[in-house]
Coordinates of N, CA and C in Angstrom, one line a residue:
M179 N -69.1 -62.4 -0.6 CA -70.1 -62.5 -1.7 C -69.5 -62.5 -3.0
P180 N -69.5 -63.6 -3.9 CA -68.8 -63.4 -5.1 C -69.5 -62.5 -6.1
R181 N -68.7 -62.0 -7.0 CA -69.2 -61.1 -8.0 C -70.0 -61.9 -9.0
E182 N -70.8 -61.2 -9.8 CA -71.5 -62.0 -10.8 C -70.6 -62.7 -11.8
F183 N -69.6 -61.9 -12.2 CA -68.7 -62.5 -13.4 C -67.9 -63.7 -12.7
D184 N -67.7 -63.8 -11.5 CA -67.0 -64.9 -10.9 C -67.6 -66.3 -11.2
S185 N -69.0 -66.4 -11.0 CA -69.7 -67.6 -11.3 C -69.7 -67.9 -12.8
R186 N -69.7 -66.9 -13.6 CA -69.7 -67.1 -15.1 C -68.3 -67.8 -15.5
L187 N -67.2 -67.4 -14.9 CA -65.9 -67.8 -15.2 C -65.5 -69.2 -14.6
A188 N -66.3 -69.6 -13.6 CA -66.0 -70.9 -12.8 C -65.6 -72.0 -13.8
P189 N -66.4 -72.2 -14.8 CA -66.1 -73.4 -15.8 C -64.7 -73.2 -16.4
Y190 N -64.2 -72.1 -16.5 CA -63.0 -71.8 -17.2 C -61.8 -71.7 -16.3
A191 N -62.0 -72.0 -15.0 CA -61.0 -71.8 -13.9 C -59.7 -72.5 -14.4
E192 N -59.7 -73.7 -14.8 CA -58.4 -74.4 -15.1 C -57.7 -73.7 -16.3
Q193 N -58.5 -73.3 -17.3 CA -57.9 -72.6 -18.5 C -57.3 -71.2 -18.0
L194 N -58.0 -70.5 -17.3 CA -57.5 -69.2 -16.8 C -56.3 -69.3 -15.9
T195 N -56.2 -70.3 -15.1 CA -55.1 -70.6 -14.3 C -53.8 -70.9 -15.1
A196 N -54.1 -71.7 -16.2 CA -53.0 -72.1 -17.1 C -52.5 -70.8 -17.8
I197 N -53.4 -70.0 -18.2 CA -53.0 -68.6 -18.9 C -52.2 -67.8 -18.0
I198 N -52.7 -67.6 -16.7 CA -51.9 -66.8 -15.8 C -50.6 -67.4 -15.5
G199 N -50.6 -68.7 -15.3 CA -49.3 -69.4 -15.0 C -48.4 -69.2 -16.2
G200 N -48.9 -69.3 -17.3 CA -48.1 -69.1 -18.5 C -47.5 -67.7 -18.6
H201 N -48.4 -66.8 -18.3 CA -48.0 -65.4 -18.3 C -46.8 -65.1 -17.3
A202 N -47.0 -65.6 -16.1 CA -46.0 -65.4 -15.2 C -44.7 -66.0 -15.5
A203 N -44.7 -67.1 -16.2 CA -43.4 -67.8 -16.7 C -42.8 -66.9 -17.8
L204 N -43.7 -66.4 -18.7 CA -43.2 -65.5 -19.7 C -42.5 -64.3 -19.1
Q205 N -43.2 -63.8 -18.1 CA -42.7 -62.6 -17.5 C -41.3 -62.8 -16.9
Q206 N -41.2 -64.0 -16.3 CA -39.9 -64.3 -15.6 C -38.8 -64.6 -16.7
E207 N -39.2 -65.1 -17.8 CA -38.1 -65.3 -18.9 C -37.8 -63.9 -19.5
Y208 N -38.8 -63.1 -19.6 CA -38.5 -61.7 -20.2 C -37.6 -61.0 -19.3
E209 N -37.7 -61.1 -18.0 CA -36.9 -60.3 -17.0 C -35.5 -60.9 -17.0
A210 N -35.4 -62.1 -17.1 CA -34.1 -62.8 -17.1 C -33.3 -62.4 -18.4
N211 N -34.0 -62.4 -19.6 CA -33.4 -62.0 -20.9 C -33.0 -60.4 -20.8
R212 N -33.9 -59.7 -20.1 CA -33.6 -58.2 -20.0 C -32.4 -58.0 -19.2
R213 N -32.2 -58.7 -18.1 CA -31.0 -58.7 -17.3 C -29.7 -59.0 -18.1
I214 N -29.8 -60.1 -18.8 CA -28.7 -60.6 -19.6 C -28.3 -59.4 -20.7
F215 N -29.4 -58.9 -21.3 CA -29.1 -57.8 -22.3 C -28.4 -56.5 -21.7
N216 N -29.1 -56.2 -20.5 CA -28.5 -55.1 -19.8 C -27.0 -55.3 -19.3
A217 N -26.7 -56.4 -18.9 CA -25.3 -56.8 -18.5 C -24.4 -56.7 -19.8
H218 N -24.9 -57.2 -20.9 CA -24.1 -57.1 -22.1 C -23.9 -55.6 -22.5
F219 N -24.9 -54.8 -22.3 CA -24.8 -53.3 -22.6 C -23.7 -52.7 -21.7
R220 N -23.7 -53.1 -20.4 CA -22.8 -52.5 -19.5 C -21.4 -52.9 -20.0
K221 N -21.1 -54.0 -20.6 CA -19.9 -54.5 -21.0 C -19.5 -53.6 -22.3
V222 N -20.4 -53.4 -23.1 CA -20.2 -52.7 -24.4 C -20.0 -51.1 -24.0
L223 N -20.8 -50.7 -23.1 CA -20.5 -49.4 -22.4 C -19.1 -49.1 -22.0
A224 N -18.6 -50.2 -21.3 CA -17.2 -50.0 -20.7 C -16.1 -50.2 -21.7
T225 N -16.4 -51.1 -22.8 CA -15.3 -51.4 -23.6 C -15.3 -50.5 -25.0
E226 N -16.5 -50.0 -25.4 CA -16.6 -49.3 -26.7 C -17.2 -47.9 -26.4
I227 N -18.2 -47.7 -25.8 CA -18.9 -46.4 -25.7 C -18.1 -45.4 -24.9
R228 N -17.8 -45.8 -23.6 CA -17.1 -44.9 -22.7 C -15.8 -44.4 -23.3
P229 N -14.8 -45.3 -23.7 CA -13.6 -44.8 -24.4 C -13.8 -43.9 -25.5
T230 N -14.8 -44.1 -26.4 CA -15.0 -43.3 -27.5 C -15.5 -41.9 -27.0
M231 N -16.4 -41.9 -26.1 CA -17.0 -40.7 -25.5 C -16.0 -39.9 -24.8
D232 N -15.1 -40.6 -24.0 CA -14.1 -40.0 -23.2 C -13.2 -39.2 -24.2
E233 N -12.8 -39.8 -25.3 CA -12.0 -39.1 -26.3 C -12.7 -37.8 -26.8
V234 N -14.0 -38.0 -27.1 CA -14.7 -36.8 -27.6 C -14.7 -35.8 -26.5
M235 N -15.0 -36.2 -25.3 CA -15.1 -35.2 -24.2 C -13.7 -34.5 -23.9
A236 N -12.6 -35.3 -24.0 CA -11.3 -34.8 -23.8 C -11.0 -33.6 -24.8
E237 N -11.4 -33.9 -26.0 CA -11.1 -32.9 -27.1 C -11.8 -31.7 -26.9
Y238 N -13.2 -31.9 -26.6 CA -14.0 -30.5 -26.3 C -13.5 -29.9 -25.0
T239 N -12.9 -30.5 -24.1 CA -12.4 -29.9 -22.9 C -11.1 -29.1 -23.3
R240 N -10.3 -29.7 -24.2 CA -9.1 -29.0 -24.6 C -9.4 -27.8 -25.4
R241 N -10.5 -27.7 -26.0 CA -11.0 -26.5 -26.8 C -11.7 -25.6 -25.9
G242 N -11.9 -25.7 -24.7 CA -12.4 -24.8 -23.7 C -13.9 -24.9 -23.4
Y243 N -14.4 -26.1 -23.8 CA -15.9 -26.4 -23.4 C -15.9 -27.0 -22.1
W244 N -17.0 -26.9 -21.4 CA -17.3 -27.5 -20.1 C -18.0 -28.8 -20.5
V245 N -17.5 -30.0 -20.1 CA -18.2 -31.2 -20.4 C -18.6 -31.9 -19.0
E246 N -19.5 -32.7 -19.2 CA -19.9 -33.5 -17.9 C -20.4 -34.8 -18.4
I247 N -19.9 -35.9 -17.5 CA -20.5 -37.2 -17.7 C -21.4 -37.4 -16.5
H248 N -22.7 -37.6 -16.8 CA -23.6 -37.7 -15.7 C -23.6 -39.0 -14.9
S249 N -23.5 -38.8 -13.6 CA -23.5 -39.9 -12.7 C -24.8 -40.3 -12.2
L250 N -25.7 -39.3 -12.4 CA -27.0 -39.5 -12.0 C -27.9 -40.0 -13.0
I251 N -29.1 -40.6 -12.7 CA -30.1 -41.2 -13.7 C -30.9 -40.1 -14.2
D252 N -30.9 -40.0 -15.8 CA -31.8 -39.0 -16.3 C -33.2 -39.6 -16.3
R253 N -34.1 -38.8 -15.9 CA -35.5 -39.1 -15.7 C -36.2 -39.7 -17.0
R254 N -35.7 -39.1 -18.1 CA -36.2 -39.5 -19.4 C -36.0 -41.0 -19.8
Y255 N -34.9 -41.5 -19.3 CA -34.5 -42.8 -19.7 C -34.5 -43.7 -18.5
L256 N -35.4 -43.4 -17.5 CA -35.4 -44.1 -16.2 C -35.7 -45.7 -16.3
A257 N -36.4 -46.1 -17.3 CA -36.7 -47.4 -17.4 C -35.7 -48.2 -18.1
H258 N -34.6 -47.6 -18.6 CA -33.5 -48.3 -19.3 C -32.1 -47.9 -18.7
V259 N -31.2 -48.9 -18.9 CA -29.8 -48.6 -18.5 C -29.3 -47.6 -19.4
H260 N -28.6 -46.6 -19.0 CA -28.2 -45.4 -20.0 C -27.0 -44.8 -19.3
Q261 N -26.3 -44.0 -20.1 CA -25.2 -43.1 -19.8 C -25.3 -41.8 -20.6
C262 N -25.3 -40.6 -19.8 CA -25.6 -39.3 -20.5 C -24.3 -38.5 -20.3
Y263 N -24.1 -37.7 -21.4 CA -22.9 -36.7 -21.4 C -23.6 -35.4 -21.8
S264 N -22.9 -34.3 -21.4 CA -23.2 -32.9 -21.8 C -22.0 -32.1 -22.2
I265 N -22.1 -31.3 -23.2 CA -21.1 -30.4 -23.6 C -21.7 -29.0 -23.7
N266 N -21.2 -28.1 -22.9 CA -21.6 -26.8 -22.7 C -20.6 -25.8 -23.3
G267 N -21.0 -25.0 -24.2 CA -20.2 -24.0 -24.8 C -20.9 -22.6 -24.8
T268 N -20.1 -21.5 -25.0 CA -20.8 -20.3 -25.1 C -21.5 -20.1 -26.5
Q269 N -20.9 -20.6 -27.5 CA -21.4 -20.2 -28.9 C -22.4 -21.5 -29.2
A270 N -22.0 -22.6 -28.9 CA -22.8 -23.7 -29.3 C -24.0 -24.1 -28.5
G271 N -24.0 -23.4 -27.2 CA -25.2 -23.8 -26.3 C -24.8 -25.2 -25.7
K272 N -25.9 -25.8 -25.3 CA -25.7 -27.1 -24.5 C -26.1 -28.3 -25.5
V273 N -25.2 -29.3 -25.5 CA -25.4 -30.6 -26.3 C -25.5 -31.6 -25.2
D274 N -26.6 -32.4 -25.3 CA -26.8 -33.6 -24.5 C -26.7 -34.8 -25.3
I275 N -26.0 -35.8 -24.9 CA -25.8 -37.0 -25.6 C -26.0 -38.2 -24.7
A276 N -26.8 -39.1 -25.1 CA -27.2 -40.3 -24.2 C -27.0 -41.6 -25.0
A277 N -26.6 -42.6 -24.4 CA -26.4 -43.9 -24.9 C -27.4 -44.7 -24.0
V278 N -28.5 -45.2 -24.6 CA -29.6 -45.9 -23.9 C -29.8 -47.4 -24.4
A279 N -29.8 -48.3 -23.6 CA -30.1 -49.7 -23.9 C -31.5 -49.9 -23.8
N280 N -32.1 -50.4 -25.0 CA -33.6 -50.7 -24.8 C -33.9 -52.1 -25.3
Y281 N -34.1 -52.9 -24.3 CA -34.3 -54.4 -24.5 C -35.5 -54.7 -25.3
D282 N -36.5 -53.9 -25.3 CA -37.7 -54.2 -26.1 C -37.4 -54.1 -27.5
Y283 N -36.4 -53.3 -27.9 CA -36.1 -53.2 -29.4 C -34.8 -54.0 -29.6
K284 N -34.1 -54.4 -28.4 CA -32.8 -55.1 -28.6 C -31.8 -54.2 -29.2
K285 N -31.8 -53.0 -29.0 CA -30.9 -52.1 -29.6 C -30.4 -51.1 -28.6
I286 N -29.3 -50.4 -28.9 CA -28.8 -49.3 -28.1 C -29.1 -48.0 -29.0
F287 N -29.6 -47.0 -28.4 CA -30.1 -45.8 -29.0 C -29.1 -44.8 -28.5
F288 N -28.5 -44.0 -29.5 CA -27.7 -42.9 -29.2 C -28.5 -41.7 -29.6
I289 N -28.7 -40.8 -28.6 CA -29.6 -39.6 -28.7 C -28.8 -38.5 -28.5
L290 N -28.9 -37.4 -29.5 CA -28.1 -36.1 -29.3 C -29.3 -35.1 -29.4
E291 N -29.2 -34.3 -28.4 CA -30.1 -33.1 -28.2 C -29.3 -31.9 -28.3
M292 N -29.6 -30.9 -29.3 CA -28.8 -29.8 -29.3 C -29.9 -28.7 -29.7
G293 N -30.0 -27.7 -28.8 CA -31.1 -26.8 -29.1 C -32.4 -27.3 -29.1
E294 N -33.1 -27.0 -30.3 CA -34.4 -27.6 -30.4 C -34.4 -28.9 -31.3
K295 N -33.3 -29.3 -31.7 CA -33.2 -30.5 -32.6 C -32.7 -31.8 -31.8
T296 N -33.3 -32.9 -32.2 CA -32.9 -34.1 -31.7 C -32.6 -35.1 -32.8
H297 N -31.4 -35.7 -32.7 CA -30.9 -36.7 -33.6 C -30.8 -38.1 -32.9
Q298 N -31.2 -39.1 -33.6 CA -31.1 -40.4 -33.0 C -30.5 -41.4 -33.9
Q299 N -29.6 -42.4 -33.3 CA -29.1 -43.5 -34.1 C -29.4 -44.7 -33.2
Q300 N -29.7 -45.8 -33.9 CA -30.0 -47.1 -33.3 C -29.0 -48.1 -33.8
L301 N -28.3 -48.8 -32.9 CA -27.5 -49.8 -33.3 C -27.7 -51.2 -32.5
T302 N -27.5 -52.4 -33.2 CA -27.6 -53.5 -32.4 C -26.4 -53.6 -31.5
M303 N -26.3 -54.4 -30.6 CA -25.2 -54.6 -29.7 C -23.9 -54.8 -30.5
T304 N -23.9 -55.6 -31.5 CA -22.7 -56.1 -32.2 C -22.3 -54.9 -33.2
E305 N -23.1 -54.0 -33.5 CA -22.8 -52.9 -34.4 C -22.0 -51.8 -33.6
V306 N -22.1 -51.8 -32.4 CA -21.6 -50.5 -31.6 C -20.0 -50.7 -31.6
N307 N -19.4 -49.8 -32.1 CA -18.0 -49.7 -32.0 C -17.4 -48.2 -32.2
R308 N -16.2 -47.9 -32.0 CA -15.7 -46.5 -32.1 C -16.2 -45.8 -33.4
K309 N -15.9 -46.6 -34.5 CA -16.1 -45.9 -35.8 C -17.5 -45.7 -36.0
A310 N -18.4 -46.6 -35.7 CA -19.9 -46.3 -35.8 C -20.3 -45.1 -35.0
I311 N -19.9 -45.1 -33.9 CA -20.2 -43.9 -32.9 C -19.7 -42.5 -33.5
L312 N -18.5 -42.5 -33.9 CA -17.9 -41.3 -34.3 C -18.4 -40.9 -35.7
D313 N -18.6 -41.8 -36.5 CA -19.2 -41.5 -37.9 C -20.6 -40.9 -37.7
W314 N -21.3 -41.2 -36.8 CA -22.6 -40.7 -36.7 C -22.6 -39.3 -35.8
L315 N -21.7 -39.3 -34.7 CA -21.7 -38.2 -33.8 C -21.0 -37.0 -34.3
L316 N -19.8 -37.2 -34.8 CA -18.9 -35.9 -35.1 C -19.6 -34.9 -36.1
P317 N -20.3 -35.4 -37.2 CA -21.0 -34.5 -38.1 C -22.0 -33.7 -37.4
L318 N -22.6 -34.2 -36.3 CA -23.7 -33.4 -35.7 C -23.2 -32.5 -34.6
L319 N -22.1 -32.8 -34.0 CA -21.6 -31.9 -32.8 C -21.1 -30.5 -33.5
P320 N -21.1 -29.5 -32.5 CA -20.6 -28.2 -33.0 C -19.1 -28.4 -33.4
T321 N -18.7 -27.5 -34.4 CA -17.3 -27.6 -34.8 C -16.4 -27.2 -33.7
L322 N -15.2 -28.0 -33.8 CA -14.2 -27.7 -32.7 C -13.4 -26.5 -33.0

């Protein structure tokens, strides 16, 4: 038995089908573009972000801090491709750093959480380089 609103929408069936079909096409285009963005982020992650962060982590390791590059997915950034790092020290406490690719904004977010404070930097894909990361990150990190 059809619902009451089904009979009222019958004259608009073609228009509704066109809208729904258009929505499905837009969704497919969105997903394809998101996959391309995420693939580009993975390339930037491998060429710019990881080498820079490895350098920072190596320096903190030399100074006696315990550092960790997370291989598991952080639940906070589950919807996005990301890489997380942690620096643990006796005096500085714990510092968490995340590089998160967000296709909706078409930006890469760098998030630093230290104690109760959170700092965030957003860069476009072309702006991400060693200097940009270090210029933002080093003044915020505990002194070496």
